[in-house]
Amino acid sequence: MQLVETVAEKVGHLLDAEVEGNSDKYIIKKNRTLQICTENVCFTCTLELDIFFKRMHGNGIAFNKAEILLLPEELKAFNSALIEHEITFPTSFRQWQVENPHIIAVNIESMEPPENFAARLASALQVIDNKEFQLDRTWV
């Protein structure tokens, strides 16, 4: 029991987020604020990211899942950061995306230590949240 709580703390630290849960499932509470622009209107919205790990085994492996909401122009940088991370993808890894006109939901699932999943995810989120990456947007 104590091992999973230590892992949950580490995951929270890596993702700079609050972690809630019990011995079976830990939910990472993290929000992301996006500025979505259409042809003549821009608006800002804060969305909760869906990140959790559950069913941690004695060897430290757990089922990890995240749904990350991105702007279309962030997708390439996000995916590149995941691929280029020093922690390689586990054998049991799956990623897919659902596209809407102004937002993309990237879904990721893996069986690996939650701290590896969190480190890779935190790195990709840091890249897209980096101010140098952000595109200039004008409010109309």
mmCIF file of C-alpha atoms in Angstrom:
data_model
loop_
_atom_site.group_PDB
_atom_site.id
_atom_site.type_symbol
_atom_site.label_atom_id
_atom_site.label_comp_id
_atom_site.label_asym_id
_atom_site.label_seq_id
_atom_site.Cartn_x
_atom_site.Cartn_y
_atom_site.Cartn_z
ATOM 1 C CA MET A 1 0.000 0.000 0.000
ATOM 2 C CA GLN A 2 2.762 2.438 0.914
ATOM 3 C CA LEU A 3 4.587 1.859 -2.404
ATOM 4 C CA VAL A 4 1.578 2.959 -4.468
ATOM 5 C CA GLU A 5 1.138 6.070 -2.303
ATOM 6 C CA THR A 6 4.813 6.973 -2.829
ATOM 7 C CA VAL A 7 4.385 6.475 -6.576
ATOM 8 C CA ALA A 8 1.251 8.657 -6.529
ATOM 9 C CA GLU A 9 3.209 11.439 -4.801
ATOM 10 C CA LYS A 10 5.990 11.189 -7.385
ATOM 11 C CA VAL A 11 3.471 11.274 -10.257
ATOM 12 C CA GLY A 12 1.846 14.362 -8.748
ATOM 13 C CA HIS A 13 5.227 16.053 -8.452
ATOM 14 C CA LEU A 14 6.216 15.179 -12.043
ATOM 15 C CA LEU A 15 2.950 16.497 -13.471
ATOM 16 C CA ASP A 16 2.731 19.412 -11.027
ATOM 17 C CA ALA A 17 -0.751 18.255 -10.099
ATOM 18 C CA GLU A 18 -2.876 17.058 -7.215
ATOM 19 C CA VAL A 19 -3.433 13.306 -6.997
ATOM 20 C CA GLU A 20 -6.510 11.728 -5.422
ATOM 21 C CA GLY A 21 -7.276 8.084 -5.015
ATOM 22 C CA ASN A 22 -7.210 4.894 -3.071
ATOM 23 C CA SER A 23 -5.244 1.678 -3.356
ATOM 24 C CA ASP A 24 -6.869 0.754 -6.693
ATOM 25 C CA LYS A 25 -7.085 3.968 -8.760
ATOM 26 C CA TYR A 26 -5.299 7.325 -8.600
ATOM 27 C CA ILE A 27 -6.650 10.325 -10.508
ATOM 28 C CA ILE A 28 -4.322 13.179 -11.417
ATOM 29 C CA LYS A 29 -6.104 16.547 -11.184
ATOM 30 C CA LYS A 30 -4.600 18.790 -13.860
ATOM 31 C CA ASN A 31 -6.140 21.574 -15.918
ATOM 32 C CA ARG A 32 -5.064 23.187 -19.133
ATOM 33 C CA THR A 33 -6.129 26.616 -20.387
ATOM 34 C CA LEU A 34 -6.483 26.932 -24.140
ATOM 35 C CA GLN A 35 -7.122 29.914 -26.358
ATOM 36 C CA ILE A 36 -9.306 28.674 -29.203
ATOM 37 C CA CYS A 37 -9.706 30.863 -32.260
ATOM 38 C CA THR A 38 -12.156 30.589 -35.111
ATOM 39 C CA GLU A 39 -12.173 32.845 -38.148
ATOM 40 C CA ASN A 40 -13.174 35.975 -36.256
ATOM 41 C CA VAL A 41 -13.555 35.048 -32.578
ATOM 42 C CA CYS A 42 -11.108 33.877 -29.911
ATOM 43 C CA PHE A 43 -12.031 32.578 -26.488
ATOM 44 C CA THR A 44 -10.171 31.091 -23.559
ATOM 45 C CA CYS A 45 -11.320 27.972 -21.758
ATOM 46 C CA THR A 46 -9.901 25.892 -18.939
ATOM 47 C CA LEU A 47 -10.335 22.154 -19.379
ATOM 48 C CA GLU A 48 -9.638 19.309 -16.992
ATOM 49 C CA LEU A 49 -7.266 16.677 -18.358
ATOM 50 C CA ASP A 50 -8.264 13.068 -17.764
ATOM 51 C CA ILE A 51 -5.169 11.297 -16.353
ATOM 52 C CA PHE A 52 -5.074 8.279 -14.056
ATOM 53 C CA PHE A 53 -3.311 5.046 -13.184
ATOM 54 C CA LYS A 54 -4.841 1.953 -11.623
ATOM 55 C CA ARG A 55 -4.293 -1.679 -10.716
ATOM 56 C CA MET A 56 -0.638 -1.306 -9.723
ATOM 57 C CA HIS A 57 1.125 -4.660 -9.457
ATOM 58 C CA GLY A 58 3.885 -5.579 -7.015
ATOM 59 C CA ASN A 59 6.480 -5.038 -9.771
ATOM 60 C CA GLY A 60 5.482 -1.367 -10.080
ATOM 61 C CA ILE A 61 3.618 -1.769 -13.379
ATOM 62 C CA ALA A 62 0.138 -0.218 -13.650
ATOM 63 C CA PHE A 63 -2.444 0.631 -16.277
ATOM 64 C CA ASN A 64 -2.008 4.326 -17.182
ATOM 65 C CA LYS A 65 -4.381 6.442 -19.224
ATOM 66 C CA ALA A 66 -4.522 10.084 -20.297
ATOM 67 C CA GLU A 67 -6.719 12.191 -22.530
ATOM 68 C CA ILE A 68 -4.898 15.406 -23.374
ATOM 69 C CA LEU A 69 -6.698 18.247 -25.155
ATOM 70 C CA LEU A 70 -4.558 20.095 -27.681
ATOM 71 C CA LEU A 71 -4.865 22.799 -30.266
ATOM 72 C CA PRO A 72 -4.168 21.475 -33.794
ATOM 73 C CA GLU A 73 -0.917 23.465 -33.988
ATOM 74 C CA GLU A 74 0.343 21.790 -30.768
ATOM 75 C CA LEU A 75 -0.045 18.186 -31.950
ATOM 76 C CA LYS A 76 3.266 17.829 -33.786
ATOM 77 C CA ALA A 77 5.356 19.275 -30.927
ATOM 78 C CA PHE A 78 3.472 17.165 -28.353
ATOM 79 C CA ASN A 79 3.958 13.906 -30.269
ATOM 80 C CA SER A 80 7.622 14.702 -30.993
ATOM 81 C CA ALA A 81 8.290 15.309 -27.299
ATOM 82 C CA LEU A 82 6.695 11.955 -26.415
ATOM 83 C CA ILE A 83 8.770 10.112 -29.034
ATOM 84 C CA GLU A 84 12.055 11.864 -28.199
ATOM 85 C CA HIS A 85 11.777 11.408 -24.425
ATOM 86 C CA GLU A 86 14.634 9.500 -22.789
ATOM 87 C CA ILE A 87 12.184 6.944 -21.351
ATOM 88 C CA THR A 88 11.165 4.781 -24.282
ATOM 89 C CA PHE A 89 7.633 3.565 -24.835
ATOM 90 C CA PRO A 90 6.759 0.248 -23.198
ATOM 91 C CA THR A 91 5.762 -2.755 -25.275
ATOM 92 C CA SER A 92 2.151 -2.287 -24.180
ATOM 93 C CA PHE A 93 1.421 1.240 -25.426
ATOM 94 C CA ARG A 94 -1.491 2.638 -27.439
ATOM 95 C CA GLN A 95 -2.215 6.149 -28.696
ATOM 96 C CA TRP A 96 -5.030 7.555 -30.794
ATOM 97 C CA GLN A 97 -6.615 10.907 -31.410
ATOM 98 C CA VAL A 98 -10.069 12.337 -31.955
ATOM 99 C CA GLU A 99 -10.114 15.505 -34.005
ATOM 100 C CA ASN A 100 -12.626 18.324 -33.930
ATOM 101 C CA PRO A 101 -12.298 21.532 -35.951
ATOM 102 C CA HIS A 102 -10.499 23.472 -33.191
ATOM 103 C CA ILE A 103 -9.313 20.905 -30.648
ATOM 104 C CA ILE A 104 -7.708 17.453 -30.687
ATOM 105 C CA ALA A 105 -8.096 14.872 -27.935
ATOM 106 C CA VAL A 106 -4.987 12.693 -27.732
ATOM 107 C CA ASN A 107 -5.636 9.452 -25.854
ATOM 108 C CA ILE A 108 -2.729 7.463 -24.450
ATOM 109 C CA GLU A 109 -2.759 4.112 -22.645
ATOM 110 C CA SER A 110 0.138 2.042 -21.364
ATOM 111 C CA MET A 111 1.178 -0.698 -18.985
ATOM 112 C CA GLU A 112 4.320 0.591 -17.258
ATOM 113 C CA PRO A 113 5.438 2.240 -14.032
ATOM 114 C CA PRO A 114 3.207 5.305 -13.521
ATOM 115 C CA GLU A 115 6.230 7.523 -12.900
ATOM 116 C CA ASN A 116 7.597 6.671 -16.390
ATOM 117 C CA PHE A 117 4.244 7.493 -17.972
ATOM 118 C CA ALA A 118 4.040 10.744 -15.981
ATOM 119 C CA ALA A 119 7.615 11.797 -16.813
ATOM 120 C CA ARG A 120 7.045 11.334 -20.559
ATOM 121 C CA LEU A 121 3.680 13.106 -20.405
ATOM 122 C CA ALA A 122 5.028 15.979 -18.276
ATOM 123 C CA SER A 123 7.828 16.555 -20.762
ATOM 124 C CA ALA A 124 5.398 16.710 -23.704
ATOM 125 C CA LEU A 125 3.076 19.077 -21.822
ATOM 126 C CA GLN A 126 6.012 21.299 -20.907
ATOM 127 C CA VAL A 127 6.996 21.606 -24.565
ATOM 128 C CA ILE A 128 3.561 22.815 -25.651
ATOM 129 C CA ASP A 129 3.133 25.066 -22.620
ATOM 130 C CA ASN A 130 6.499 26.694 -23.272
ATOM 131 C CA LYS A 131 5.950 30.352 -24.146
ATOM 132 C CA GLU A 132 8.459 30.138 -27.029
ATOM 133 C CA PHE A 133 6.256 27.549 -28.736
ATOM 134 C CA GLN A 134 3.032 29.530 -28.441
ATOM 135 C CA LEU A 135 1.826 31.214 -31.599
ATOM 136 C CA ASP A 136 0.822 34.856 -31.592
ATOM 137 C CA ARG A 137 -2.932 35.193 -31.644
ATOM 138 C CA THR A 138 -4.871 38.380 -32.091
ATOM 139 C CA TRP A 139 -8.209 38.931 -30.476
ATOM 140 C CA VAL A 140 -10.781 40.127 -32.973
#
